[in-house]
Short mmCIF file of C-alpha atoms and ligand atoms in Angstrom, two decimals:
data_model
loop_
_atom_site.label_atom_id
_atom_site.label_comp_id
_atom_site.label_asym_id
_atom_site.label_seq_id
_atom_site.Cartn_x
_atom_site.Cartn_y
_atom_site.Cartn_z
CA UNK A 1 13.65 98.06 -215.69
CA UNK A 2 15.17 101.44 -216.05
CA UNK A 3 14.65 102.73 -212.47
CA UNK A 4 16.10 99.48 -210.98
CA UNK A 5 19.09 99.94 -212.90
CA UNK A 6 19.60 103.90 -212.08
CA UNK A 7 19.07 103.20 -208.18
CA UNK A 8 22.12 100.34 -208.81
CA UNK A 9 24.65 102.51 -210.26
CA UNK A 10 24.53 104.53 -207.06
CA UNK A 11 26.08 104.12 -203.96
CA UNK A 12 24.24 104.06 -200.50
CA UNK A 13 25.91 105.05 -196.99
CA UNK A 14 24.91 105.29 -193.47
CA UNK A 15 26.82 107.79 -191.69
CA UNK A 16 25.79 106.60 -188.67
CA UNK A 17 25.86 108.36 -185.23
CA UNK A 18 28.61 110.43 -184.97
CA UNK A 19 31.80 111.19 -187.37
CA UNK A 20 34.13 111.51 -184.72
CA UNK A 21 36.86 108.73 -185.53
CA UNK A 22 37.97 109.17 -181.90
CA UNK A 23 34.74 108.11 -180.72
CA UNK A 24 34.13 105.00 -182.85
CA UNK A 25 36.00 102.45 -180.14
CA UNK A 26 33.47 103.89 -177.64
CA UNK A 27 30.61 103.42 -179.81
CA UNK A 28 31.22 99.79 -181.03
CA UNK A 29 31.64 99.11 -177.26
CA UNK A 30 28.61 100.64 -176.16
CA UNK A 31 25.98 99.44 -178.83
CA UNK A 32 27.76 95.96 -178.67
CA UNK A 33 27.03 95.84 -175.14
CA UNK A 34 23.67 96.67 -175.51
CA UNK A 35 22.73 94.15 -178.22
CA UNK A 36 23.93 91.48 -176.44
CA UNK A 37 22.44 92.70 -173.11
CA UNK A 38 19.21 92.84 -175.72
CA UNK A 39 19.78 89.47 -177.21
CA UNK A 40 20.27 87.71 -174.34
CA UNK A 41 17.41 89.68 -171.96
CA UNK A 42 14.75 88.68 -174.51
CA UNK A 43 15.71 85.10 -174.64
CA UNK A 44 15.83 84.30 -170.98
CA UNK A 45 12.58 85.66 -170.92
CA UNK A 46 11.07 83.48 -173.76
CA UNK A 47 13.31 80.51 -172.59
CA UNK A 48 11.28 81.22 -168.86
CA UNK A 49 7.87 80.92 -170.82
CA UNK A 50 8.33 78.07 -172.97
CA UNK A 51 9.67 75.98 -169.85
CA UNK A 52 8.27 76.74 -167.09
CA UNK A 53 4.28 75.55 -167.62
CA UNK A 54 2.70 78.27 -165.38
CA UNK A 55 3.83 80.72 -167.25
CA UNK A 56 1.70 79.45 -169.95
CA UNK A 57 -0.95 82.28 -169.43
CA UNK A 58 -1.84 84.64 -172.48
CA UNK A 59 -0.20 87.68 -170.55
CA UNK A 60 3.17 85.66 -171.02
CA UNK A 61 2.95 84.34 -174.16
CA UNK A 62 2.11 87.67 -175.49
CA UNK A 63 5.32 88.83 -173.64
CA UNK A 64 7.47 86.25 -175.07
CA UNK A 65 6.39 87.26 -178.07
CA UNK A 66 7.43 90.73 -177.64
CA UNK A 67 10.62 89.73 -176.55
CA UNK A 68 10.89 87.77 -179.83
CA UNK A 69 9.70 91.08 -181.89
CA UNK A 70 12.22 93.05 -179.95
CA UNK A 71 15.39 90.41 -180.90
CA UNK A 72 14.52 90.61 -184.75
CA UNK A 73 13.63 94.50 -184.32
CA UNK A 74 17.12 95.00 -183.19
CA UNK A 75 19.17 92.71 -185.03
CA UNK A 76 18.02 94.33 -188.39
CA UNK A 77 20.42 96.93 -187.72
CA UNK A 78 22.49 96.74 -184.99
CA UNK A 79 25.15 94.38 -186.67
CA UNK A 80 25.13 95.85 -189.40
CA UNK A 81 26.18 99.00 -188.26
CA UNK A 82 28.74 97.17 -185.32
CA UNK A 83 30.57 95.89 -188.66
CA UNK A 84 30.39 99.43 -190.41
CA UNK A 85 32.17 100.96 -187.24
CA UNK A 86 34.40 97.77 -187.16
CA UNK A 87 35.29 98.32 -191.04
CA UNK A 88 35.53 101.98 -190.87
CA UNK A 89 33.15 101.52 -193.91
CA UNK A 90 30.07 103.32 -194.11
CA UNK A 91 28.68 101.57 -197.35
CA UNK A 92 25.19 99.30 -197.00
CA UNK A 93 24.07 97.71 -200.72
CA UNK A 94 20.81 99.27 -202.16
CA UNK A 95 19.19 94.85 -201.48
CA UNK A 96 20.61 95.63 -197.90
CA UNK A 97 19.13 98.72 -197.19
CA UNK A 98 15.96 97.42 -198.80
CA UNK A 99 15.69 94.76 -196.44
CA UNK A 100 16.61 96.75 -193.24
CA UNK A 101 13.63 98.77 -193.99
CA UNK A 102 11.26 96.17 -194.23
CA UNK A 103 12.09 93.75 -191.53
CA UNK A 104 12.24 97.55 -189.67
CA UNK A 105 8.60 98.24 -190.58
CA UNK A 106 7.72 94.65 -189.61
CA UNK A 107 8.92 94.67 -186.39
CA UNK A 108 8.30 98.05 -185.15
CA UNK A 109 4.76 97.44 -186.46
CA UNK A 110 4.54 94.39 -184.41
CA UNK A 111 5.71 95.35 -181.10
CA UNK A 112 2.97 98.10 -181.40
CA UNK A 113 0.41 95.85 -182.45
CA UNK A 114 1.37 92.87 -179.00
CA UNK A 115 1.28 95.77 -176.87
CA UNK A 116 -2.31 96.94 -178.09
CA UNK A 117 -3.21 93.18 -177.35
CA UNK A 118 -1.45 92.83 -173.81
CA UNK A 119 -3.36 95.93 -173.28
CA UNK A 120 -6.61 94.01 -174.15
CA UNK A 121 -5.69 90.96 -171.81
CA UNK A 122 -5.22 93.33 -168.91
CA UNK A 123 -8.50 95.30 -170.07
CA UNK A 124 -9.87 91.07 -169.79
CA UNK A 125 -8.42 90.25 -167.07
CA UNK A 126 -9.41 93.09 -164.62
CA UNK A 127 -12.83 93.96 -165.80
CA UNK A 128 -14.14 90.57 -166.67
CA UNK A 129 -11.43 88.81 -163.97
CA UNK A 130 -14.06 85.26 -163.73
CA UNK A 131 -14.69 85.12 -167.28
CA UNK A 132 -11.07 85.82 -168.17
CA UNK A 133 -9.85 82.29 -168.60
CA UNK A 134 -13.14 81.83 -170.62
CA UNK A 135 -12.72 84.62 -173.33
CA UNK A 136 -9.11 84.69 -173.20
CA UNK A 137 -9.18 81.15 -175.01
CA UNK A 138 -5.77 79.55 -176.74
CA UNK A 139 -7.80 80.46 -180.13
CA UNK A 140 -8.26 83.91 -179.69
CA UNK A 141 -4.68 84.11 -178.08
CA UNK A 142 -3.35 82.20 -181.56
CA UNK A 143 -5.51 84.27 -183.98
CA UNK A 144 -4.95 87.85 -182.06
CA UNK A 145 -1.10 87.05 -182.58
CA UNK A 146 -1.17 85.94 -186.24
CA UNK A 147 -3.38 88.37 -186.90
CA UNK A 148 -0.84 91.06 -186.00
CA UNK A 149 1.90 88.87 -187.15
CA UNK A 150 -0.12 89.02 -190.57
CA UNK A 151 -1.02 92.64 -190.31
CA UNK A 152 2.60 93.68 -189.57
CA UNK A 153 4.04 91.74 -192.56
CA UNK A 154 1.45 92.88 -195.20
CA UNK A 155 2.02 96.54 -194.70
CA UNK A 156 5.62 95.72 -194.87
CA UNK A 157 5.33 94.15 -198.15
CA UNK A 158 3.42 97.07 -199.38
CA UNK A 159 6.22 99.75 -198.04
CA UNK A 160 9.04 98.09 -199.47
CA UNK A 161 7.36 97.23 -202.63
CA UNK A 162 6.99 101.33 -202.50
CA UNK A 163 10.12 102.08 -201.74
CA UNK A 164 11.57 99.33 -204.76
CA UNK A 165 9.94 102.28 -207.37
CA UNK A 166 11.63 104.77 -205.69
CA UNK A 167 15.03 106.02 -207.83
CA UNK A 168 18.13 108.01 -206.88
CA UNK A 169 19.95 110.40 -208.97
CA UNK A 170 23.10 110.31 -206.58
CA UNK A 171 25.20 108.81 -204.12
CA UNK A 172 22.73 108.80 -201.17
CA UNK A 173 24.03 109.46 -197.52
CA UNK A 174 22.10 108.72 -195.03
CA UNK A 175 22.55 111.18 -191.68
CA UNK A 176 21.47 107.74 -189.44
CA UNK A 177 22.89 104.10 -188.31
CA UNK A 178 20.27 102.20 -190.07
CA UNK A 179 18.20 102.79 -193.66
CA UNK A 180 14.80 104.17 -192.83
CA UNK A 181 12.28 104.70 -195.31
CA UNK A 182 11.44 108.12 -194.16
CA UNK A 183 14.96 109.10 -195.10
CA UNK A 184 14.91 106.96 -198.28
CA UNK A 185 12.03 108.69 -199.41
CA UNK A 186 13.51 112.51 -198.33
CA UNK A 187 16.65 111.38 -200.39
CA UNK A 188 14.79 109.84 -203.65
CA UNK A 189 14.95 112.07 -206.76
CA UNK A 190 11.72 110.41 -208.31
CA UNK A 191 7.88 111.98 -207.61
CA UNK A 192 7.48 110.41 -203.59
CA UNK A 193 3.53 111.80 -203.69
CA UNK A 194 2.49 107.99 -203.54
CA UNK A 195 4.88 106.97 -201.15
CA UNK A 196 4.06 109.98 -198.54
CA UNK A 197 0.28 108.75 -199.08
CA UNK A 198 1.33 105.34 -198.36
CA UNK A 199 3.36 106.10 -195.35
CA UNK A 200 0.86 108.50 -194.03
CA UNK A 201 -2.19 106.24 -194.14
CA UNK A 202 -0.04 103.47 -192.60
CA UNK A 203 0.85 105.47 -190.02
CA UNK A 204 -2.31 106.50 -188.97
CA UNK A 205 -4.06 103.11 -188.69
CA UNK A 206 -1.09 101.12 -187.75
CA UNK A 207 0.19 103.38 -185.02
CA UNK A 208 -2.24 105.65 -183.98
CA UNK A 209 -4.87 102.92 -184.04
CA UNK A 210 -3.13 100.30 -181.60
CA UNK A 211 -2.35 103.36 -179.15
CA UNK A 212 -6.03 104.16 -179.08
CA UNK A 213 -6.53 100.65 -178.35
CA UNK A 214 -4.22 100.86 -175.36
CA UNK A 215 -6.00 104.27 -174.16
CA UNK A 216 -9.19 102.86 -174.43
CA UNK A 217 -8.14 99.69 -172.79
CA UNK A 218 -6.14 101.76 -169.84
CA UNK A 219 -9.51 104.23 -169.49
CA UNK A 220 -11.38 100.89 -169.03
CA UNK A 221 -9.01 99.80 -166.28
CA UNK A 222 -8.76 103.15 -164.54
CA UNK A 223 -12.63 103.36 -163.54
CA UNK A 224 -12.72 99.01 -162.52
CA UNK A 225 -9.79 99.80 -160.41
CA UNK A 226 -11.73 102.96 -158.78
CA UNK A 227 -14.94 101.28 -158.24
CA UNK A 228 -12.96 98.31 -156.49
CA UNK A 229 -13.22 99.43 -152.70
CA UNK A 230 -10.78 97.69 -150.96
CA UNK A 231 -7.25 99.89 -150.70
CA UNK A 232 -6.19 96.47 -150.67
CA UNK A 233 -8.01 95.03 -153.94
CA UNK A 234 -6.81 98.37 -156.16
CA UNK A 235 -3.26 97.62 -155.32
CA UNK A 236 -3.58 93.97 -156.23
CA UNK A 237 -5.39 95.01 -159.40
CA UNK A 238 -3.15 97.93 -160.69
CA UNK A 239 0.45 95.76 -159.80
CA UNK A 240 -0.75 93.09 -162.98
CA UNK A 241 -0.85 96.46 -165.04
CA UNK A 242 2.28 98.19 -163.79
CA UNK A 243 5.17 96.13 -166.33
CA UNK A 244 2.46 96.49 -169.30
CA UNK A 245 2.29 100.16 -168.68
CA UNK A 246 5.65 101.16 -168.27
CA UNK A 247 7.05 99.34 -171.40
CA UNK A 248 3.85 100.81 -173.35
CA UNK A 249 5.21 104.86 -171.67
CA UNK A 250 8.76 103.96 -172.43
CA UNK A 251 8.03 103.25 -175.97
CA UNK A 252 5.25 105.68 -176.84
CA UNK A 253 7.44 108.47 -174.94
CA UNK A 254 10.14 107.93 -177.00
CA UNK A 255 8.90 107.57 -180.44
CA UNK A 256 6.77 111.12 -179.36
CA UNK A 257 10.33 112.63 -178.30
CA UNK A 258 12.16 111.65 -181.60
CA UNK A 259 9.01 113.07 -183.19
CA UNK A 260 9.16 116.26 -181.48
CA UNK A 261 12.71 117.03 -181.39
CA UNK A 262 12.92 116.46 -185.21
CA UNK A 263 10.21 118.95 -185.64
CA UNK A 264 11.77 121.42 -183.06
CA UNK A 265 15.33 121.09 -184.19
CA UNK A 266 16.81 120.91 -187.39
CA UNK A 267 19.42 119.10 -186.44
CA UNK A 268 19.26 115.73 -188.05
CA UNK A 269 22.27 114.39 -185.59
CA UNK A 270 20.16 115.05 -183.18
CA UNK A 271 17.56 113.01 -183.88
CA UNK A 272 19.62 110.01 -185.05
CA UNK A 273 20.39 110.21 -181.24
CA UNK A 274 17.08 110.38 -179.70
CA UNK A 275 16.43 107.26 -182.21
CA UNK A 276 18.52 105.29 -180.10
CA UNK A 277 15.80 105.58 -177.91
CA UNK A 278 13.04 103.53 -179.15
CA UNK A 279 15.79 101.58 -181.73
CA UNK A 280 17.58 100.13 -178.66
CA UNK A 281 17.20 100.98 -175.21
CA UNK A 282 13.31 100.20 -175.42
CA UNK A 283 13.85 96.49 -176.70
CA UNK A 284 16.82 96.44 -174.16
CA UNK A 285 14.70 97.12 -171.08
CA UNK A 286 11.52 95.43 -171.61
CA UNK A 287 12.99 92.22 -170.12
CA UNK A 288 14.08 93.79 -166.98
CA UNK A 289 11.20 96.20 -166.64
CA UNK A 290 9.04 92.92 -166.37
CA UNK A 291 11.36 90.35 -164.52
CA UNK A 292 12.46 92.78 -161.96
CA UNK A 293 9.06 93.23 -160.17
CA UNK A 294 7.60 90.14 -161.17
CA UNK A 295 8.00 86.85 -159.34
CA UNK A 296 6.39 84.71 -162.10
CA UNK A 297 9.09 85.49 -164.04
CA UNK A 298 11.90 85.78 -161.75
CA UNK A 299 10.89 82.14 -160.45
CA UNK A 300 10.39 80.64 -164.21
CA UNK A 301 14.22 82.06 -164.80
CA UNK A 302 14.88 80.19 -161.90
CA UNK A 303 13.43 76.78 -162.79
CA UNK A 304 15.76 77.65 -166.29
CA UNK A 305 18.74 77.86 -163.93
CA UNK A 306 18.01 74.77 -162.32
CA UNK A 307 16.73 72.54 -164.59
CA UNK A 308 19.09 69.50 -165.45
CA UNK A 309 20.06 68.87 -168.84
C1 NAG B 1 3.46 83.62 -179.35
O1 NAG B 1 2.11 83.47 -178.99
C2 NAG B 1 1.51 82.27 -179.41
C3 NAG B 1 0.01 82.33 -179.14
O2 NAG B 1 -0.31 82.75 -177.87
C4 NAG B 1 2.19 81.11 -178.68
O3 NAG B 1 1.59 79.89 -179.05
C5 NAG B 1 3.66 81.13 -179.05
O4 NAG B 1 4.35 80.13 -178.32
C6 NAG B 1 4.30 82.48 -178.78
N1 NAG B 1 5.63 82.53 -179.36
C7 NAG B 1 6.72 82.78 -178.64
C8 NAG B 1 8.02 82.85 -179.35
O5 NAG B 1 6.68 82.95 -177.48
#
C-alpha cells in the first residue's frame, strides 16, 4: 500500500477561520456558544416529540429527525476545531480528517434528503388533506426515512472510499475549520479525474434532485392554496408550510451564497466565512424557526418541563 503510506508521512492542518491570535478567545467563545445553543435546541425538540404523543405525526417525526441530522452534522467538526483553538494547535490526523469528511457528507446529505420528504408530507397533507392520514402511513414514514438514511450513508461510503486513494506529496493546509473533500481533493497531488466525476455526479442527484423535489412539491402547494377560496382557508393552509419553508430558504440560500461568493471572489477566507453559514447557524436555528411559531411544539416542550420524574 504505497499511497497509504505516502499520505501518512505527511502532516494535515486546518487553519481554521481566522489567524489572528488576538481573536482566538472570541472565536472559541462564539462557536462554543453556538454548539451548545445547537446541541441543546435540537434535543428539546426531539425530547418534545418522543414524549409528548400528539406530536407523533409524520411532520414531527421527520423534524426530530432533522434535529438529530443537524446534532451529528455539527458535532463532526465543531469540537474538533473548539480544541484546535483551545490547543493553539492546528494539526487534525489524516484517520481524523477522513472521518470528518464522511460523517460531513452523511449528514449534509441527509438533512437535504428529510427536507425533500417534509416537503412531500406538506405536498400530502394540503393537496390530499382527507387521505393524508391514509397515505402518510407509519410504513412509508419508516421506509422514506431509512431510505434516505440508506441513501445518505452509501454515497458516503463511496466518497470516502475515493478520497482513501487520494495521495499527498506535502504537508497539506487546509484554508477552513473542518476537512472537506472539495479541498482534499484541490490539495491531492495524485490524478483527482475520478474523484471530480464522483463528486460531480453525486452532487447532481443528491442535491439538485431533493431541491427539485421541494420545488415541485412547493409548485404543487402554491396552486391548492390559490384554488382554496376562503381568505380564511389559504391562511390556515400556508401557516403548516411556513417553518418547512423557511428552514428549506435558510439552507438552500446559504449553500447558493457560499457557492457564489467562492466563484466571485478568490478569496478563500472568505468563503470559510460564509461556510459558517450553512455549517452552523442553519442547524442552530432550525429549532427555533419551528418552536417559535408553533404551538404544537411550544406546548410538547411544555409537557417536557412539567413532566415528573
Ligand atoms: C425518525 O423517523 C422515524 C420514522 O418516522 C421515527 O420512527 C423515529 O422515531 C425518528 N427518529 C427520531 C430520532 O426522531
Amino acid at each position: 500500500m504505497k499511497p497509504e503510506n505516502k499520505t501518512q508521512a505527511f502532516k494535515f492542518f486546518l487553519l481554521g477561520i481566522s489567524e489572528d491570535s488576538s481573536l482566538q478567545p472570541f472565536l472559541f467563545g462564539l462557536f462554543l456558544f453556538m454548539y451548545l445553543v445547537t446541541v441543546l435546541g435540537n434535543l428539546l425538540i426531539i425530547l418534545a416529540t418522543i414524549t409528548d404523543p400528539r406530536l407523533h405525526t409524520p411532520m414531527y417525526l421527520f423534524l426530530s429527525n432533522l434535529s438529530f441530522a443537524d446534532i451529528c452534522f455539527t458535532s463532526t467538526s465543531i469540537p474538533k476545531m473548539l480544541v484546535n483553538i483551545h490547543t493553539q494547535s492546528k494539526v487534525i490526523p489524516y484517520k481524523g480528517c477522513i472521518t470528518q469528511v464522511s460523517f460531513f457528507i452523511v449528514f449534509g446529505v441527509l438533512d437535504n434528503f428529510l427536507l425533500a420528504v417534509m416537503a412531500y408530507d406538506r405536498l400530502v397533507a394540503i393537496c390530499h388533506p382527507l387521505q393524508y392520514m391514509v397515505i402518510m402511513n407509519c410504513r412509508l414514514c419508516g421506509s422514506l426515512v431509512l431510505g434516505c438514511w440508506i441513501t445518505s450513508a452509501l454515497n458516503s461510503l463511496l466518497q470516502t472510499l475515493m478520497a482513501l486513494r487520494l495521495s499527498f506529496c506535502a504537508d497539506v493546509e487546509i484554508p477552513h475549520f473542518m476537512c472537506e473533500l472539495y479541498q482534499l481533493v484541490l490539495l491531492a497531488c495524485s490524478d483527482t479525474f475520478a474523484n471530480d466525476v464522483v463528486i460531480y455526479f453525486a452532487a447532481m442527484l443528491l442535491v439538485v434532485g431533493p431541491l427539485a423535489g421541494i420545488l415541485y412539491s412547493y409548485a404543487k402547494i402554491v396552486s391548492a392554496i390559490r384554488a382554496i377560496s376562503s381568505a380564511r382557508g389559504k391562511y390556515k393552509a400556508f401557516s403548516t408550510c411556513v417553518s418547512h419553508l423557511s428552514v428549506v430558504s435558510l439552507f438552500y440560500c446559504t449553500v447558493l451564497g457560499v457557492y457564489l461568493s467562492s466563484s466571485v471572489t478568490q478569496n478563500s477566507q472568505a468563503t470559510v466565512r460564509a461556510s459558517v453559514m450553512y455549517s452552523m447557524v442553519t442547524p442552530m436555528l432550525n429549532p427555533f424557526i419551528y418552536s417559535l411559531r408553533n404551538k404544537d411544539i411550544v406546548r410538547g416542550l411544555r409537557r417536557l418541563f412539567r413532566a415528573k420524574p
